[in-house]
């Protein structure tokens, strides 16, 4: 049930994020595509953290967008809590935060008080708030990183499996090579 609820909330959050960035029809299209995506449906039925991680990723993007627009302490704190929850859910959260740093760098300036009078560019205070909102959760997650490092140091790496790319392609399409090809084509078209 928790994975199913997280999967349902992920669809709703994607719609909300799409409304903020792209407008109604595109937001609805994105939400419908996620709702019928086979891997999302599958992982929303398993007791694994993947649907929760997607939901928290979308929530953190919404929180970051709101924090950049309104630039209030409460929004930055909420973003920090979302980052912390992401870090404790899946180790790929660091990659999401890296993408969000690029997003924050390229996002337009927030409220007028956060812009320089000369050129309208964002002031440096925005980066301090973003850095603090990421550094606090990272500091709280650091004991787990150190514990994992201590437990895995000296472990022997697995041997290379040459069929891994083929298995990953099949996994992407939920067991269907044509669906995997279609999804990769659409991703390339989107890029």
C-alpha atoms as one frame of an Amber mdcrd trajectory, in Angstrom:
protein
   0.000   0.000   0.000   2.743   2.588   0.738   4.331   2.019  -2.681   0.933
   2.309  -4.392   0.134   5.536  -2.569   3.553   6.953  -3.436   3.005   5.993
  -7.092  -0.381   7.704  -7.159   1.033  10.812  -5.483   3.901  10.828  -8.003
   1.398  11.098 -10.855  -0.370  13.973  -9.074   2.931  15.720  -8.311   4.088
  15.366 -11.906   0.843  16.981 -13.018   1.375  19.824 -10.543   4.981  20.303
 -11.636   3.894  20.225 -15.273   1.307  22.914 -14.572   3.961  25.136 -13.015
   6.447  24.697 -15.864   4.590  23.696 -19.031   0.885  24.464 -18.794  -2.252
  22.344 -18.596  -2.272  20.121 -21.707   1.399  19.153 -21.410   1.053  18.541
 -17.678  -1.905  16.248 -18.275  -0.025  14.392 -21.021   3.001  13.876 -18.767
   0.829  12.644 -15.888  -1.077  10.246 -18.160   2.161   8.863 -19.600   3.524
   8.255 -16.103   0.253   6.664 -14.981   0.452   4.018 -17.733   4.234   3.573
 -17.787   4.776  -0.158 -17.117   7.764   0.208 -14.798   6.023   2.858 -12.724
   2.961   0.626 -12.388   5.144  -2.373 -11.512   7.251  -0.562  -8.913   4.157
   1.032  -7.412   3.016  -2.506  -6.569   6.258  -3.673  -4.940   7.653  -3.085
  -1.500  10.697  -1.323  -2.947  11.607   2.364  -2.540  11.413   3.319  -6.227
   7.936   4.856  -6.319   8.666   6.659  -3.054  11.933   7.982  -4.489  10.146
   9.278  -7.603   7.475  10.922  -5.474  10.099  12.594  -3.265  12.084  13.698
  -6.322   9.039  15.413  -7.789   8.183  16.901  -4.396  11.705  18.272  -4.044
  11.526  19.870  -7.507   8.218  21.491  -6.572   9.694  22.707  -3.282  12.795
  24.048  -5.029  10.694  25.820  -7.630   8.586  27.451  -4.935  11.668  28.365
  -2.875  13.286  29.993  -5.896  10.114  31.911  -6.738   9.152  33.121  -3.255
  12.533  32.890  -1.477  11.253  32.441   2.059  12.857  30.438   4.836   9.909
  28.079   5.155  10.120  27.035   1.491  13.881  26.457   1.741  13.368  24.387
   4.902  10.702  22.304   3.151  13.086  21.744   0.249  15.774  20.632   2.728
  13.367  18.132   4.322  12.497  16.760   0.874  16.216  16.376   0.066  16.799
  14.583   3.377  13.912  12.200   2.711  15.280  11.542  -0.788  18.753  10.800
   0.589  17.366   8.297   3.069  15.212   6.678   0.386  17.724   6.039  -2.409
  21.399   6.692  -3.047  20.665   8.281  -6.437  19.372  11.338  -4.576  22.819
  12.896  -4.925  22.365  12.900  -8.689  18.971  14.569  -8.327  20.466  17.288
  -6.119  23.214  17.860  -8.717  20.543  18.356 -11.398  18.661  20.672  -9.058
  21.808  22.770  -8.571  21.955  23.269 -12.338  18.231  24.057 -12.308  18.731
  26.635  -9.552  21.610  28.198 -11.488  19.571  28.513 -14.675  16.233  29.463
 -13.091  15.155  33.064 -13.494  15.567  35.355 -10.515  12.920  35.105  -7.855
  11.218  38.057  -6.186  12.466  41.581  -6.945  14.245  41.747  -3.566  16.483
  38.864  -4.720  17.726  40.656  -7.848  20.525  43.135  -8.322  19.299  46.581
  -9.297  21.877  46.980 -12.075  21.243  43.957 -14.279  18.356  42.045 -12.673
  20.543  38.981 -12.071  19.999  36.852  -8.958  21.931  37.924  -5.878  24.427
  35.599  -4.240  22.186  35.089  -1.205  20.133  32.663  -3.210  23.133  30.342
  -3.476  23.736  30.482   0.275  20.164  29.456   0.927  20.338  26.650  -1.635
  23.675  25.483  -0.225  22.343  25.490   3.321  19.176  23.642   2.284  21.380
  20.915   0.760  24.270  20.921   3.267  22.131  20.276   6.348  20.493  17.121
   4.911  23.850  15.972   3.534  25.381  16.393   6.992  22.557  14.409   8.550
  23.095  11.667   5.963  26.894  11.574   6.382  26.909   8.977   9.225  25.208
   6.488   6.897  27.767   7.163   4.169  30.609   6.578   6.619  28.988   3.395
   7.946  28.479   2.028   4.448  32.033   2.893   3.479  33.384   1.060   6.530
  31.264  -2.027   5.838  32.205  -2.289   2.161  35.892  -1.378   2.230  38.003
  -4.284   1.062  35.065  -6.007  -0.667  35.783  -7.662  -4.010  34.012  -6.128
  -6.996  31.697  -8.248  -9.099  32.902  -9.463 -12.479  31.601  -7.749 -15.608
  28.439  -9.254 -17.024  28.491  -8.662 -20.779  24.742  -9.257 -21.095  23.955
  -6.435 -18.675  23.133  -3.840 -21.411  20.693  -6.292 -23.031  19.055  -7.045
 -19.664  18.808  -3.322 -18.901  17.138  -2.688 -22.261  14.624  -5.447 -21.563
  14.023  -4.083 -18.043  13.388  -0.600 -19.427  10.547  -1.944 -21.526   9.144
  -4.121 -18.715  10.177  -7.261 -20.617   9.354  -5.931 -24.092  12.104  -4.938
 -26.523   9.680  -3.017 -28.815   8.402  -0.994 -25.848  11.991  -0.320 -24.755
  12.827   0.889 -28.269   9.755   3.142 -28.313  10.605   4.621 -24.905  14.228
   5.258 -25.879  13.060   6.867 -29.138  10.686   9.145 -27.257  13.432  10.032
 -24.763  15.736  10.937 -27.644  12.994  12.986 -29.251  12.393  14.760 -25.933
  16.082  15.494 -25.513
